[in-house]
């Protein structure tokens, strides 16, 4: 355990019920990359990643890189992430997008890339860069839950899809893979900004970890 | 007076160089001639494009007033007339002045001029006896120049913020590139790395005979000693690397802008700029915004209800929950009417929709039901 604590410089905490079981560090560790998938269209995975990034330590700059430049700063501000912390980059293709993310991670920044495809080699390179530079990398992809190119280079892999909401927007968050943890399915609500100025946050509303058949397993 | 010996080919020709200079100095008169005296005369008394000195008045030779008056009395008003006179008689009658001036104008006598030396600039140049073109040679040359350049900057207490590298090719082409820095620096290892990365875009052609590094912009810079106990992470070098790889157009910060039109609420800022904190939006805003609103077909009850269904990219979305409308009017006081933009009628009504699967969209209706054109629906963004 002591060794693990040295391996990762910081952790983005996430409220999970039996977090020790699903995420050994009770959150998303820094010095690593994490992958968020979000079906065909929509931005549920983006919102989930943004709400996690709010917990970044200190004044670590965040690099947003994509080849469509679609993230909308007022929307980020609405979720509690100050766009003034962010640097935005537009790449001309996937390779340049991932290359830029690798440079940022090696320099110790937090990086968010909206990538199309991700080869095993690219994922491994990004993971190494994040480990060397103590950065944290988020990959946002429109991809199905399982692809033939999945690797264990990202420390966690998530599938985030929207579900019909009751009062606040609700997300179905599936932990597809976690290093040293178990997959699970969770339901989160994005709480609105409170009257006392508390920013929007993720609130766990239900967990479906133990229902047989709910968890998809690779291979 | 500019001595352009051997420079004109950099601008194509003498005419090209003259045009180049005249464009920078509007309203000026200029002339190019073989001698300094002739250029002086043509620039002040000549007509554009004519290089003949003969029709110019005597004053163009910089003769003194008395001599000019004496010469005019015997009917000599132009340089051409003066040239036809025998030199010996001219000297006997009017002194050495006129003959000497003529000789200067036609290049028969040397003229010593004192030129202003260029102001000290941050420039390092290397010339090669044999042209070089191999990548390792060029890399080695850049790595030789960078420390020299940085040592001079450091001695002068300056840091470079924009650095130009020029490669003078033997076929008189001059490819160049510009490095930009997020903060002033004279770190030669860092600059060398960036130079070598940019070198790939340079075509050496038949060879490069000289290579120069010039600081286009510098700022006073003295490195501060950082605490040894808890060193604050330094992201500037990473930012520099990305900035030079993607270019300043593709790498930016954002700052809020006072507008109600969603796509105009952000202003791009250079990465070196100082961003200000963002206010919380007063209405819910999507995390992703389409660069251009996508036209959708929607079925909505009139006059102001949100859509019941809409289809986008061939997929039908049945709306389960909605909120709105939020009316945003065109900023007519800024821009002229533009038919290319969706709102002919200057009004957009925004709705936040949630379809039966839970996906959340931001759509707007351009125009109203009683407007000039029938209302049109557009998808503009995605909520989380």
Short mmCIF file of N, CA, C and O in Angstrom, two decimals, chain A residues 85-182:
data_model
loop_
_atom_site.label_atom_id
_atom_site.label_comp_id
_atom_site.label_asym_id
_atom_site.label_seq_id
_atom_site.Cartn_x
_atom_site.Cartn_y
_atom_site.Cartn_z
N UNK A 85 -8.54 28.27 -16.11
CA UNK A 85 -7.49 27.29 -15.84
C UNK A 85 -7.10 26.52 -17.09
O UNK A 85 -6.11 25.79 -17.08
N UNK A 86 -7.93 26.62 -18.11
CA UNK A 86 -7.79 25.72 -19.26
C UNK A 86 -7.03 26.38 -20.40
O UNK A 86 -7.09 27.59 -20.59
N UNK A 87 -6.31 25.56 -21.13
CA UNK A 87 -5.71 25.94 -22.40
C UNK A 87 -6.39 25.08 -23.45
O UNK A 87 -6.59 23.90 -23.24
N UNK A 88 -6.76 25.70 -24.56
CA UNK A 88 -7.47 24.94 -25.59
C UNK A 88 -6.58 24.78 -26.81
O UNK A 88 -5.90 25.73 -27.21
N UNK A 89 -6.58 23.60 -27.35
CA UNK A 89 -5.75 23.34 -28.53
C UNK A 89 -6.58 22.62 -29.56
O UNK A 89 -7.46 21.83 -29.23
N UNK A 90 -6.30 22.94 -30.81
CA UNK A 90 -7.00 22.28 -31.91
C UNK A 90 -5.95 21.55 -32.73
O UNK A 90 -5.00 22.16 -33.23
N UNK A 91 -6.13 20.25 -32.84
CA UNK A 91 -5.19 19.44 -33.60
C UNK A 91 -5.79 19.14 -34.97
O UNK A 91 -7.00 19.23 -35.15
N UNK A 92 -4.91 18.82 -35.93
CA UNK A 92 -5.46 18.60 -37.27
C UNK A 92 -5.87 17.15 -37.49
O UNK A 92 -6.64 16.85 -38.37
N UNK A 93 -5.37 16.23 -36.69
CA UNK A 93 -5.84 14.84 -36.80
C UNK A 93 -5.64 14.14 -35.45
O UNK A 93 -5.17 14.73 -34.48
N UNK A 94 -6.03 12.88 -35.44
CA UNK A 94 -5.95 12.09 -34.22
C UNK A 94 -4.53 12.00 -33.67
O UNK A 94 -4.30 12.14 -32.47
N UNK A 95 -3.58 11.77 -34.59
CA UNK A 95 -2.20 11.57 -34.15
C UNK A 95 -1.67 12.82 -33.47
O UNK A 95 -1.04 12.75 -32.41
N UNK A 96 -1.98 13.99 -34.06
CA UNK A 96 -1.49 15.23 -33.47
C UNK A 96 -2.18 15.50 -32.14
O UNK A 96 -1.57 16.01 -31.20
N UNK A 97 -3.44 15.11 -32.06
CA UNK A 97 -4.22 15.28 -30.83
C UNK A 97 -3.56 14.50 -29.69
O UNK A 97 -3.29 15.04 -28.61
N UNK A 98 -3.26 13.22 -29.95
CA UNK A 98 -2.66 12.39 -28.91
C UNK A 98 -1.22 12.83 -28.63
O UNK A 98 -0.76 12.78 -27.49
N UNK A 99 -0.52 13.29 -29.69
CA UNK A 99 0.85 13.78 -29.50
C UNK A 99 0.88 14.99 -28.59
O UNK A 99 1.75 15.13 -27.72
N UNK A 100 -0.07 15.89 -28.80
CA UNK A 100 -0.15 17.09 -27.95
C UNK A 100 -0.46 16.70 -26.51
O UNK A 100 0.13 17.24 -25.57
N UNK A 101 -1.37 15.74 -26.36
CA UNK A 101 -1.70 15.29 -25.00
C UNK A 101 -0.46 14.69 -24.33
O UNK A 101 -0.19 14.95 -23.16
N UNK A 102 0.31 13.94 -25.10
CA UNK A 102 1.51 13.31 -24.52
C UNK A 102 2.50 14.38 -24.05
O UNK A 102 3.06 14.28 -22.95
N UNK A 103 2.69 15.42 -24.86
CA UNK A 103 3.59 16.51 -24.46
C UNK A 103 3.12 17.15 -23.16
O UNK A 103 3.92 17.42 -22.27
N UNK A 104 1.82 17.39 -23.08
CA UNK A 104 1.27 18.04 -21.89
C UNK A 104 1.45 17.15 -20.66
O UNK A 104 1.82 17.63 -19.58
N UNK A 105 1.20 15.85 -20.83
CA UNK A 105 1.31 14.93 -19.69
C UNK A 105 2.76 14.85 -19.22
O UNK A 105 3.05 14.82 -18.03
N UNK A 106 3.69 14.83 -20.19
CA UNK A 106 5.11 14.76 -19.83
C UNK A 106 5.52 16.01 -19.07
O UNK A 106 6.43 15.98 -18.25
N UNK A 107 4.86 17.13 -19.38
CA UNK A 107 5.17 18.37 -18.68
C UNK A 107 4.41 18.53 -17.37
O UNK A 107 4.46 19.59 -16.76
N UNK A 108 3.67 17.50 -16.96
CA UNK A 108 3.02 17.55 -15.67
C UNK A 108 1.68 18.26 -15.67
O UNK A 108 1.16 18.59 -14.61
N UNK A 109 1.12 18.51 -16.85
CA UNK A 109 -0.18 19.17 -16.89
C UNK A 109 -1.29 18.12 -16.86
O UNK A 109 -1.05 16.93 -17.02
N UNK A 110 -2.50 18.59 -16.64
CA UNK A 110 -3.65 17.72 -16.81
C UNK A 110 -4.11 17.89 -18.26
O UNK A 110 -4.13 18.99 -18.77
N UNK A 111 -4.41 16.79 -18.90
CA UNK A 111 -4.79 16.87 -20.32
C UNK A 111 -6.08 16.15 -20.58
O UNK A 111 -6.33 15.08 -20.03
N UNK A 112 -6.93 16.76 -21.40
CA UNK A 112 -8.16 16.13 -21.82
C UNK A 112 -8.14 16.10 -23.33
O UNK A 112 -7.96 17.14 -23.97
N UNK A 113 -8.25 14.91 -23.91
CA UNK A 113 -8.22 14.80 -25.36
C UNK A 113 -9.52 14.18 -25.83
O UNK A 113 -9.97 13.18 -25.27
N UNK A 114 -10.13 14.81 -26.84
CA UNK A 114 -11.29 14.19 -27.47
C UNK A 114 -10.75 13.46 -28.69
O UNK A 114 -10.50 14.05 -29.73
N UNK A 115 -10.51 12.18 -28.51
CA UNK A 115 -9.81 11.41 -29.53
C UNK A 115 -10.80 10.50 -30.24
O UNK A 115 -11.80 10.07 -29.67
N UNK A 116 -10.50 10.19 -31.50
CA UNK A 116 -11.33 9.26 -32.24
C UNK A 116 -10.94 7.83 -31.92
O UNK A 116 -11.66 7.10 -31.27
N UNK A 117 -9.76 7.46 -32.38
CA UNK A 117 -9.29 6.09 -32.12
C UNK A 117 -8.11 6.16 -31.17
O UNK A 117 -7.47 7.19 -31.01
N UNK A 118 -7.85 5.04 -30.56
CA UNK A 118 -6.74 4.97 -29.60
C UNK A 118 -6.13 3.58 -29.73
O UNK A 118 -6.74 2.59 -29.33
N UNK A 119 -4.93 3.52 -30.32
CA UNK A 119 -4.28 2.22 -30.47
C UNK A 119 -3.64 1.83 -29.14
O UNK A 119 -3.47 2.66 -28.24
N UNK A 120 -3.30 0.55 -29.03
CA UNK A 120 -2.65 0.10 -27.79
C UNK A 120 -1.34 0.83 -27.57
O UNK A 120 -0.99 1.20 -26.45
N UNK A 121 -0.60 1.02 -28.66
CA UNK A 121 0.70 1.69 -28.55
C UNK A 121 0.51 3.12 -28.05
O UNK A 121 1.21 3.57 -27.14
N UNK A 122 -0.46 3.82 -28.63
CA UNK A 122 -0.70 5.20 -28.23
C UNK A 122 -1.09 5.27 -26.76
O UNK A 122 -0.61 6.12 -26.01
N UNK A 123 -1.96 4.33 -26.33
CA UNK A 123 -2.40 4.34 -24.94
C UNK A 123 -1.22 4.10 -24.01
O UNK A 123 -1.09 4.75 -22.97
N UNK A 124 -0.32 3.20 -24.41
CA UNK A 124 0.84 2.90 -23.56
C UNK A 124 1.77 4.10 -23.48
O UNK A 124 2.30 4.43 -22.42
N UNK A 125 1.96 4.77 -24.61
CA UNK A 125 2.82 5.96 -24.62
C UNK A 125 2.25 7.03 -23.70
O UNK A 125 2.98 7.67 -22.94
N UNK A 126 0.94 7.23 -23.78
CA UNK A 126 0.31 8.26 -22.95
C UNK A 126 0.45 7.90 -21.48
O UNK A 126 0.73 8.76 -20.64
N UNK A 127 0.25 6.60 -21.17
CA UNK A 127 0.35 6.19 -19.77
C UNK A 127 1.76 6.43 -19.24
O UNK A 127 1.95 6.91 -18.11
N UNK A 128 2.77 6.14 -20.08
CA UNK A 128 4.16 6.36 -19.65
C UNK A 128 4.44 7.84 -19.45
O UNK A 128 5.09 8.24 -18.46
N UNK A 129 3.95 8.65 -20.39
CA UNK A 129 4.17 10.10 -20.28
C UNK A 129 3.55 10.63 -19.00
O UNK A 129 4.15 11.45 -18.29
N UNK A 130 2.34 10.17 -18.69
CA UNK A 130 1.65 10.66 -17.49
C UNK A 130 2.42 10.23 -16.24
O UNK A 130 2.53 10.98 -15.27
N UNK A 131 2.98 9.02 -16.28
CA UNK A 131 3.70 8.52 -15.11
C UNK A 131 4.99 9.30 -14.91
O UNK A 131 5.34 9.66 -13.78
N UNK A 132 5.69 9.58 -16.01
CA UNK A 132 6.96 10.31 -15.90
C UNK A 132 6.75 11.74 -15.46
O UNK A 132 7.53 12.29 -14.70
N UNK A 133 5.71 12.37 -16.02
CA UNK A 133 5.53 13.79 -15.75
C UNK A 133 4.60 14.08 -14.60
O UNK A 133 4.38 15.23 -14.26
N UNK A 134 3.99 13.04 -13.99
CA UNK A 134 3.00 13.23 -12.93
C UNK A 134 1.80 14.04 -13.40
O UNK A 134 1.21 14.77 -12.63
N UNK A 135 1.47 13.91 -14.66
CA UNK A 135 0.26 14.57 -15.16
C UNK A 135 -0.91 13.61 -15.04
O UNK A 135 -0.76 12.47 -14.60
N UNK A 136 -2.08 14.08 -15.40
CA UNK A 136 -3.23 13.18 -15.43
C UNK A 136 -3.92 13.39 -16.77
O UNK A 136 -4.12 14.52 -17.20
N UNK A 137 -4.21 12.29 -17.44
CA UNK A 137 -4.77 12.39 -18.78
C UNK A 137 -6.16 11.78 -18.84
O UNK A 137 -6.40 10.70 -18.30
N UNK A 138 -7.09 12.52 -19.46
CA UNK A 138 -8.45 12.02 -19.69
C UNK A 138 -8.65 11.88 -21.19
O UNK A 138 -8.38 12.82 -21.93
N UNK A 139 -9.13 10.74 -21.60
CA UNK A 139 -9.44 10.54 -23.01
C UNK A 139 -10.95 10.43 -23.13
O UNK A 139 -11.57 9.58 -22.50
N UNK A 140 -11.53 11.32 -23.91
CA UNK A 140 -12.99 11.30 -24.11
C UNK A 140 -13.25 10.76 -25.50
O UNK A 140 -12.72 11.27 -26.49
N UNK A 141 -14.01 9.68 -25.58
CA UNK A 141 -14.21 9.07 -26.90
C UNK A 141 -15.67 8.71 -27.09
O UNK A 141 -16.37 8.33 -26.15
N UNK A 142 -16.09 8.83 -28.34
CA UNK A 142 -17.38 8.27 -28.73
C UNK A 142 -17.08 6.87 -29.23
O UNK A 142 -16.66 6.69 -30.37
N UNK A 143 -17.23 5.90 -28.36
CA UNK A 143 -16.87 4.53 -28.74
C UNK A 143 -17.77 3.58 -27.97
O UNK A 143 -18.28 3.93 -26.90
N UNK A 144 -17.98 2.38 -28.50
CA UNK A 144 -18.76 1.40 -27.76
C UNK A 144 -18.00 0.91 -26.54
O UNK A 144 -16.80 1.19 -26.37
N UNK A 145 -18.68 0.16 -25.67
CA UNK A 145 -18.06 -0.25 -24.41
C UNK A 145 -16.82 -1.11 -24.63
O UNK A 145 -15.86 -1.01 -23.87
N UNK A 146 -16.85 -1.93 -25.67
CA UNK A 146 -15.69 -2.78 -25.89
C UNK A 146 -15.24 -2.67 -27.34
O UNK A 146 -16.04 -2.69 -28.25
N UNK A 147 -13.95 -2.52 -27.51
CA UNK A 147 -13.37 -2.51 -28.85
C UNK A 147 -12.19 -3.48 -28.83
O UNK A 147 -11.64 -3.77 -27.76
N UNK A 148 -11.77 -3.96 -30.00
CA UNK A 148 -10.65 -4.91 -30.03
C UNK A 148 -9.33 -4.29 -29.57
O UNK A 148 -8.39 -5.01 -29.26
N UNK A 149 -9.25 -2.95 -29.55
CA UNK A 149 -7.98 -2.30 -29.23
C UNK A 149 -7.87 -1.94 -27.75
O UNK A 149 -6.93 -1.26 -27.36
N UNK A 150 -8.82 -2.38 -26.93
CA UNK A 150 -8.75 -2.03 -25.51
C UNK A 150 -7.49 -2.57 -24.88
O UNK A 150 -7.08 -3.70 -25.15
N UNK A 151 -6.87 -1.76 -24.06
CA UNK A 151 -5.67 -2.24 -23.36
C UNK A 151 -5.81 -1.87 -21.89
O UNK A 151 -6.77 -1.22 -21.48
N UNK A 152 -4.85 -2.31 -21.12
CA UNK A 152 -4.88 -1.99 -19.70
C UNK A 152 -4.01 -0.79 -19.38
O UNK A 152 -3.68 -0.55 -18.23
N UNK A 153 -3.63 -0.03 -20.41
CA UNK A 153 -2.80 1.16 -20.16
C UNK A 153 -3.57 2.22 -19.37
O UNK A 153 -3.03 2.79 -18.43
N UNK A 154 -4.83 2.52 -19.73
CA UNK A 154 -5.57 3.45 -18.87
C UNK A 154 -5.88 2.78 -17.52
O UNK A 154 -6.28 1.62 -17.49
N UNK A 155 -5.67 3.49 -16.43
CA UNK A 155 -5.87 2.90 -15.12
C UNK A 155 -7.35 2.62 -14.86
O UNK A 155 -7.69 1.64 -14.21
N UNK A 156 -8.21 3.50 -15.39
CA UNK A 156 -9.64 3.20 -15.32
C UNK A 156 -10.26 3.46 -16.68
O UNK A 156 -9.77 4.29 -17.45
N UNK A 157 -11.33 2.74 -16.96
CA UNK A 157 -12.07 2.98 -18.20
C UNK A 157 -13.54 3.01 -17.84
O UNK A 157 -14.02 2.14 -17.10
N UNK A 158 -14.23 4.03 -18.34
CA UNK A 158 -15.62 4.26 -17.95
C UNK A 158 -16.49 4.34 -19.19
O UNK A 158 -16.05 4.78 -20.24
N UNK A 159 -17.72 3.95 -19.02
CA UNK A 159 -18.73 4.17 -20.06
C UNK A 159 -19.83 4.99 -19.41
O UNK A 159 -20.42 4.56 -18.41
N UNK A 160 -20.04 6.18 -19.92
CA UNK A 160 -21.02 7.08 -19.30
C UNK A 160 -22.13 7.34 -20.31
O UNK A 160 -21.88 7.83 -21.41
N UNK A 161 -23.34 7.01 -19.95
CA UNK A 161 -24.48 7.27 -20.83
C UNK A 161 -25.56 7.98 -20.02
O UNK A 161 -25.66 7.76 -18.80
N UNK A 162 -26.34 8.81 -20.68
CA UNK A 162 -27.41 9.48 -19.93
C UNK A 162 -28.58 8.53 -19.71
O UNK A 162 -28.79 7.61 -20.50
N UNK A 163 -29.31 8.73 -18.64
CA UNK A 163 -30.56 8.01 -18.41
C UNK A 163 -31.63 9.04 -18.12
O UNK A 163 -31.32 10.16 -17.70
N UNK A 164 -32.90 8.71 -18.36
CA UNK A 164 -33.97 9.68 -18.09
C UNK A 164 -33.89 10.19 -16.66
O UNK A 164 -33.71 9.41 -15.72
N UNK A 165 -34.00 11.48 -16.52
CA UNK A 165 -33.79 12.08 -15.21
C UNK A 165 -35.11 12.23 -14.48
O UNK A 165 -36.17 12.20 -15.08
N UNK A 166 -35.00 12.35 -13.16
CA UNK A 166 -36.18 12.64 -12.37
C UNK A 166 -36.24 14.13 -12.06
O UNK A 166 -37.12 14.84 -12.52
N UNK A 167 -35.25 14.61 -11.29
CA UNK A 167 -35.21 16.05 -11.07
C UNK A 167 -33.91 16.62 -11.65
O UNK A 167 -33.94 17.53 -12.47
N UNK A 168 -32.79 16.02 -11.25
CA UNK A 168 -31.52 16.49 -11.76
C UNK A 168 -31.07 15.55 -12.87
O UNK A 168 -31.51 14.40 -12.92
N UNK A 169 -30.19 16.01 -13.77
CA UNK A 169 -29.69 15.13 -14.83
C UNK A 169 -29.04 13.89 -14.24
O UNK A 169 -28.28 13.98 -13.27
N UNK A 170 -29.37 12.73 -14.81
CA UNK A 170 -28.90 11.48 -14.23
C UNK A 170 -28.01 10.77 -15.24
O UNK A 170 -28.27 10.80 -16.44
N UNK A 171 -26.94 10.15 -14.73
CA UNK A 171 -25.98 9.45 -15.58
C UNK A 171 -25.85 8.01 -15.14
O UNK A 171 -25.84 7.71 -13.94
N UNK A 172 -25.76 7.12 -16.12
CA UNK A 172 -25.42 5.73 -15.83
C UNK A 172 -23.92 5.62 -16.07
O UNK A 172 -23.44 5.81 -17.19
N UNK A 173 -23.19 5.35 -15.02
CA UNK A 173 -21.73 5.32 -15.09
C UNK A 173 -21.29 3.88 -14.87
O UNK A 173 -21.54 3.31 -13.82
N UNK A 174 -20.67 3.33 -15.89
CA UNK A 174 -20.23 1.95 -15.78
C UNK A 174 -18.72 1.93 -15.73
O UNK A 174 -18.05 2.46 -16.62
N UNK A 175 -18.20 1.33 -14.68
CA UNK A 175 -16.76 1.17 -14.57
C UNK A 175 -16.41 -0.09 -15.34
O UNK A 175 -16.70 -1.20 -14.90
N UNK A 176 -15.82 0.08 -16.54
CA UNK A 176 -15.53 -1.07 -17.39
C UNK A 176 -14.28 -1.79 -16.93
O UNK A 176 -14.17 -3.00 -16.99
N UNK A 177 -13.31 -1.00 -16.50
CA UNK A 177 -12.04 -1.59 -16.08
C UNK A 177 -11.39 -0.68 -15.06
O UNK A 177 -11.40 0.55 -15.21
N UNK A 178 -10.84 -1.24 -14.03
CA UNK A 178 -10.06 -0.47 -13.08
C UNK A 178 -8.91 -1.34 -12.61
O UNK A 178 -9.12 -2.51 -12.29
N UNK A 179 -7.72 -0.76 -12.62
CA UNK A 179 -6.55 -1.53 -12.20
C UNK A 179 -6.71 -1.87 -10.71
O UNK A 179 -6.82 -0.98 -9.88
N UNK A 180 -6.74 -3.14 -10.39
CA UNK A 180 -6.87 -3.57 -9.00
C UNK A 180 -8.26 -3.41 -8.44
O UNK A 180 -8.46 -3.52 -7.23
N UNK A 181 -9.25 -3.15 -9.28
CA UNK A 181 -10.61 -2.98 -8.78
C UNK A 181 -11.59 -3.81 -9.58
O UNK A 181 -11.22 -4.48 -10.54
N UNK A 182 -12.83 -3.77 -9.14
CA UNK A 182 -13.85 -4.56 -9.82
C UNK A 182 -14.74 -3.65 -10.63
O UNK A 182 -15.03 -2.53 -10.20
#
